């Protein structure tokens, strides 16, 4: 039972297979670029969701983010 099957995930932005390893700093994204792209989309979409109090904490943490 020592098989170590490499776990991979698909980059949510560009669908590139990403190895789920510690070295992959931006997982599940393949790169920081894709991470930033997805976070940008996510933030935009979040504003369209009414009554989502889940994001209130994030708003505090990202208060200094330029808009
Ligand atoms: Zn990607």
Short mmCIF file of N, CA, C and O and ligand atoms in Angstrom, two decimals:
data_model
loop_
_atom_site.label_atom_id
_atom_site.label_comp_id
_atom_site.label_asym_id
_atom_site.label_seq_id
_atom_site.Cartn_x
_atom_site.Cartn_y
_atom_site.Cartn_z
N UNK A 1 0.84 -1.21 0.00
CA UNK A 1 0.00 0.00 0.00
C UNK A 1 0.87 1.24 0.00
O UNK A 1 0.60 2.19 0.70
N UNK A 2 1.94 1.19 -0.73
CA UNK A 2 2.83 2.35 -0.75
C UNK A 2 2.75 3.08 -2.07
O UNK A 2 3.59 3.90 -2.39
N UNK A 3 1.74 2.75 -2.84
CA UNK A 3 1.60 3.46 -4.10
C UNK A 3 1.34 4.94 -3.85
O UNK A 3 0.47 5.29 -3.07
N UNK A 4 2.11 5.75 -4.51
CA UNK A 4 1.90 7.18 -4.38
C UNK A 4 1.43 7.73 -5.72
O UNK A 4 2.21 8.18 -6.53
N UNK A 5 0.16 7.64 -5.92
CA UNK A 5 -0.40 8.14 -7.16
C UNK A 5 -0.38 9.67 -7.15
O UNK A 5 -0.91 10.28 -6.25
N UNK A 6 0.27 10.23 -8.14
CA UNK A 6 0.30 11.70 -8.20
C UNK A 6 -1.10 12.26 -8.36
O UNK A 6 -1.82 11.89 -9.28
N UNK A 7 -1.44 13.13 -7.48
CA UNK A 7 -2.74 13.78 -7.58
C UNK A 7 -2.62 15.04 -8.42
O UNK A 7 -1.73 15.86 -8.19
N UNK A 8 -3.48 15.12 -9.38
CA UNK A 8 -3.47 16.32 -10.20
C UNK A 8 -4.86 16.94 -10.22
O UNK A 8 -5.87 16.25 -10.12
N UNK A 9 -4.87 18.22 -10.32
CA UNK A 9 -6.13 18.94 -10.47
C UNK A 9 -6.04 19.78 -11.73
O UNK A 9 -4.94 20.06 -12.22
N UNK A 10 -7.17 20.17 -12.22
CA UNK A 10 -7.15 21.02 -13.40
C UNK A 10 -7.19 22.48 -12.98
O UNK A 10 -8.02 22.88 -12.16
N UNK A 11 -6.31 23.23 -13.57
CA UNK A 11 -6.30 24.66 -13.31
C UNK A 11 -7.68 25.22 -13.67
O UNK A 11 -8.15 25.05 -14.79
N UNK A 12 -8.35 25.86 -12.72
CA UNK A 12 -9.69 26.38 -12.98
C UNK A 12 -9.72 27.41 -14.10
O UNK A 12 -10.76 27.63 -14.72
N UNK A 13 -8.59 28.01 -14.37
CA UNK A 13 -8.57 29.06 -15.38
C UNK A 13 -8.30 28.51 -16.77
O UNK A 13 -9.04 28.79 -17.70
N UNK A 14 -7.27 27.70 -16.91
CA UNK A 14 -6.87 27.26 -18.25
C UNK A 14 -6.96 25.75 -18.42
O UNK A 14 -6.62 25.24 -19.48
N UNK A 15 -7.41 25.05 -17.37
CA UNK A 15 -7.66 23.60 -17.44
C UNK A 15 -6.40 22.78 -17.61
O UNK A 15 -6.45 21.61 -17.97
N UNK A 16 -5.26 23.37 -17.33
CA UNK A 16 -4.02 22.61 -17.39
C UNK A 16 -3.91 21.71 -16.16
O UNK A 16 -4.17 22.16 -15.05
N UNK A 17 -3.55 20.45 -16.33
CA UNK A 17 -3.35 19.56 -15.19
C UNK A 17 -2.25 20.10 -14.27
O UNK A 17 -1.15 20.40 -14.73
N UNK A 18 -2.58 20.23 -13.00
CA UNK A 18 -1.62 20.77 -12.04
C UNK A 18 -1.35 19.72 -10.97
O UNK A 18 -2.27 19.22 -10.34
N UNK A 19 -0.09 19.35 -10.77
CA UNK A 19 0.26 18.39 -9.73
C UNK A 19 0.00 18.97 -8.35
O UNK A 19 0.42 20.09 -8.05
N UNK A 20 -0.71 18.21 -7.53
CA UNK A 20 -1.07 18.70 -6.19
C UNK A 20 0.08 18.41 -5.24
O UNK A 20 0.07 17.45 -4.48
N UNK A 21 1.11 19.24 -5.32
CA UNK A 21 2.31 19.06 -4.51
C UNK A 21 2.64 20.37 -3.83
O UNK A 21 2.17 21.45 -4.22
N UNK A 22 3.47 20.25 -2.80
CA UNK A 22 3.82 21.44 -2.03
C UNK A 22 4.54 22.48 -2.89
O UNK A 22 4.43 23.68 -2.66
N UNK A 23 5.26 21.96 -3.88
CA UNK A 23 6.02 22.88 -4.73
C UNK A 23 5.12 23.73 -5.59
O UNK A 23 5.52 24.77 -6.10
N UNK A 24 3.88 23.28 -5.75
CA UNK A 24 2.95 24.04 -6.59
C UNK A 24 2.31 25.14 -5.74
O UNK A 24 1.28 24.95 -5.11
N UNK A 25 2.95 26.26 -5.72
CA UNK A 25 2.58 27.33 -4.79
C UNK A 25 1.21 27.91 -5.11
O UNK A 25 0.56 28.47 -4.24
N UNK A 26 0.77 27.76 -6.33
CA UNK A 26 -0.46 28.44 -6.73
C UNK A 26 -1.61 27.47 -6.95
O UNK A 26 -2.62 27.82 -7.54
N UNK A 27 -1.44 26.23 -6.48
CA UNK A 27 -2.50 25.25 -6.69
C UNK A 27 -3.81 25.72 -6.06
O UNK A 27 -3.79 26.37 -5.03
N UNK A 28 -4.93 25.43 -6.64
CA UNK A 28 -5.08 24.54 -7.79
C UNK A 28 -4.77 25.18 -9.13
O UNK A 28 -5.04 24.59 -10.16
N UNK A 29 -4.20 26.35 -9.10
CA UNK A 29 -3.89 27.01 -10.37
C UNK A 29 -2.50 26.62 -10.84
O UNK A 29 -1.64 26.24 -10.04
N UNK A 30 -2.26 26.73 -12.13
CA UNK A 30 -0.98 26.33 -12.68
C UNK A 30 0.05 27.44 -12.50
O UNK A 30 1.23 27.21 -12.58
N UNK A 31 -0.41 28.64 -12.27
CA UNK A 31 0.51 29.76 -12.17
C UNK A 31 -0.16 30.91 -11.44
O UNK A 31 -1.39 30.92 -11.25
N UNK A 32 0.65 31.86 -11.02
CA UNK A 32 0.09 33.01 -10.34
C UNK A 32 -0.83 33.80 -11.27
O UNK A 32 -1.84 34.36 -10.87
N UNK A 33 -0.48 33.79 -12.53
CA UNK A 33 -1.28 34.51 -13.50
C UNK A 33 -2.71 33.96 -13.53
O UNK A 33 -3.68 34.72 -13.47
N UNK A 34 -2.81 32.64 -13.61
CA UNK A 34 -4.13 32.03 -13.64
C UNK A 34 -4.86 32.26 -12.32
O UNK A 34 -6.07 32.44 -12.28
N UNK A 35 -4.12 32.26 -11.24
CA UNK A 35 -4.73 32.49 -9.93
C UNK A 35 -5.34 33.88 -9.87
O UNK A 35 -6.48 34.07 -9.45
N UNK A 36 -4.60 34.85 -10.33
CA UNK A 36 -5.09 36.22 -10.29
C UNK A 36 -6.28 36.40 -11.22
O UNK A 36 -7.23 37.11 -10.91
N UNK A 37 -6.23 35.74 -12.35
CA UNK A 37 -7.34 35.83 -13.29
C UNK A 37 -8.60 35.28 -12.65
O UNK A 37 -9.67 35.89 -12.72
N UNK A 38 -8.47 34.12 -12.02
CA UNK A 38 -9.64 33.48 -11.43
C UNK A 38 -10.15 34.29 -10.25
O UNK A 38 -11.35 34.46 -10.08
N UNK A 39 -9.26 34.77 -9.43
CA UNK A 39 -9.69 35.58 -8.28
C UNK A 39 -10.41 36.83 -8.75
O UNK A 39 -11.37 37.28 -8.15
N UNK A 40 -9.94 37.38 -9.84
CA UNK A 40 -10.60 38.56 -10.39
C UNK A 40 -12.01 38.24 -10.83
O UNK A 40 -12.95 38.97 -10.53
N UNK A 41 -12.15 37.12 -11.53
CA UNK A 41 -13.48 36.72 -11.97
C UNK A 41 -14.37 36.42 -10.79
O UNK A 41 -15.54 36.79 -10.75
N UNK A 42 -13.78 35.73 -9.81
CA UNK A 42 -14.54 35.32 -8.63
C UNK A 42 -15.05 36.56 -7.89
O UNK A 42 -16.19 36.64 -7.47
N UNK A 43 -14.20 37.52 -7.73
CA UNK A 43 -14.60 38.72 -7.00
C UNK A 43 -15.71 39.44 -7.75
O UNK A 43 -16.65 39.96 -7.16
N UNK A 44 -15.59 39.45 -9.05
CA UNK A 44 -16.62 40.10 -9.86
C UNK A 44 -17.94 39.38 -9.72
O UNK A 44 -18.99 39.99 -9.53
N UNK A 45 -17.87 38.06 -9.80
CA UNK A 45 -19.09 37.27 -9.68
C UNK A 45 -19.70 37.41 -8.29
O UNK A 45 -20.91 37.43 -8.12
N UNK A 46 -18.85 37.53 -7.28
CA UNK A 46 -19.34 37.58 -5.91
C UNK A 46 -20.26 38.77 -5.70
O UNK A 46 -21.22 38.71 -4.94
N UNK A 47 -19.94 39.85 -6.38
CA UNK A 47 -20.76 41.05 -6.22
C UNK A 47 -22.16 40.86 -6.78
O UNK A 47 -23.07 41.62 -6.50
N UNK A 48 -22.29 39.83 -7.63
CA UNK A 48 -23.58 39.60 -8.26
C UNK A 48 -24.48 38.69 -7.43
O UNK A 48 -25.63 38.51 -7.74
N UNK A 49 -23.89 38.12 -6.37
CA UNK A 49 -24.65 37.19 -5.54
C UNK A 49 -25.27 37.95 -4.36
O UNK A 49 -24.54 38.46 -3.50
N UNK A 50 -26.58 38.07 -4.32
CA UNK A 50 -27.24 38.80 -3.23
C UNK A 50 -27.26 37.99 -1.95
O UNK A 50 -27.45 36.78 -1.95
N UNK A 51 -27.04 38.68 -0.85
CA UNK A 51 -27.17 38.05 0.46
C UNK A 51 -26.06 37.07 0.78
O UNK A 51 -26.26 36.17 1.56
N UNK A 52 -24.89 37.26 0.18
CA UNK A 52 -23.79 36.36 0.50
C UNK A 52 -22.92 36.96 1.60
O UNK A 52 -21.98 37.69 1.34
N UNK A 53 -23.25 36.66 2.83
CA UNK A 53 -22.50 37.23 3.94
C UNK A 53 -21.16 36.52 4.13
O UNK A 53 -20.33 36.95 4.90
N UNK A 54 -20.96 35.44 3.41
CA UNK A 54 -19.73 34.67 3.55
C UNK A 54 -18.52 35.52 3.20
O UNK A 54 -17.43 35.33 3.70
N UNK A 55 -18.71 36.49 2.35
CA UNK A 55 -17.58 37.25 1.85
C UNK A 55 -17.26 38.48 2.70
O UNK A 55 -16.35 39.22 2.39
N UNK A 56 -17.99 38.66 3.78
CA UNK A 56 -17.76 39.86 4.58
C UNK A 56 -16.36 39.88 5.17
O UNK A 56 -15.71 40.91 5.22
N UNK A 57 -15.88 38.73 5.61
CA UNK A 57 -14.53 38.67 6.16
C UNK A 57 -13.49 39.01 5.10
O UNK A 57 -12.52 39.69 5.35
N UNK A 58 -13.72 38.52 3.91
CA UNK A 58 -12.78 38.78 2.83
C UNK A 58 -12.76 40.27 2.50
O UNK A 58 -11.74 40.83 2.17
N UNK A 59 -13.89 40.89 2.62
CA UNK A 59 -13.95 42.33 2.36
C UNK A 59 -13.04 43.09 3.30
O UNK A 59 -12.35 44.02 2.93
N UNK A 60 -13.01 42.66 4.55
CA UNK A 60 -12.13 43.31 5.51
C UNK A 60 -10.67 43.10 5.14
O UNK A 60 -9.86 44.01 5.22
N UNK A 61 -10.34 41.89 4.73
CA UNK A 61 -8.95 41.58 4.41
C UNK A 61 -8.49 42.22 3.12
O UNK A 61 -7.32 42.47 2.94
N UNK A 62 -9.43 42.47 2.23
CA UNK A 62 -9.05 43.01 0.93
C UNK A 62 -9.39 44.49 0.82
O UNK A 62 -9.50 45.04 -0.26
N UNK A 63 -9.59 45.12 1.95
CA UNK A 63 -10.01 46.51 1.94
C UNK A 63 -9.02 47.41 1.25
O UNK A 63 -9.41 48.43 0.67
N UNK A 64 -7.75 47.04 1.31
CA UNK A 64 -6.75 47.92 0.72
C UNK A 64 -6.51 47.60 -0.75
O UNK A 64 -5.68 48.24 -1.39
N UNK A 65 -7.22 46.64 -1.25
CA UNK A 65 -7.06 46.30 -2.66
C UNK A 65 -7.64 47.39 -3.53
O UNK A 65 -8.75 47.86 -3.31
N UNK A 66 -6.88 47.76 -4.51
CA UNK A 66 -7.37 48.78 -5.41
C UNK A 66 -8.55 48.28 -6.20
O UNK A 66 -8.62 47.14 -6.58
N UNK A 67 -9.44 49.14 -6.48
CA UNK A 67 -10.66 48.73 -7.16
C UNK A 67 -10.67 49.32 -8.56
O UNK A 67 -10.76 50.50 -8.72
ZN1 LIG B 1 -3.74 27.88 -15.59
#
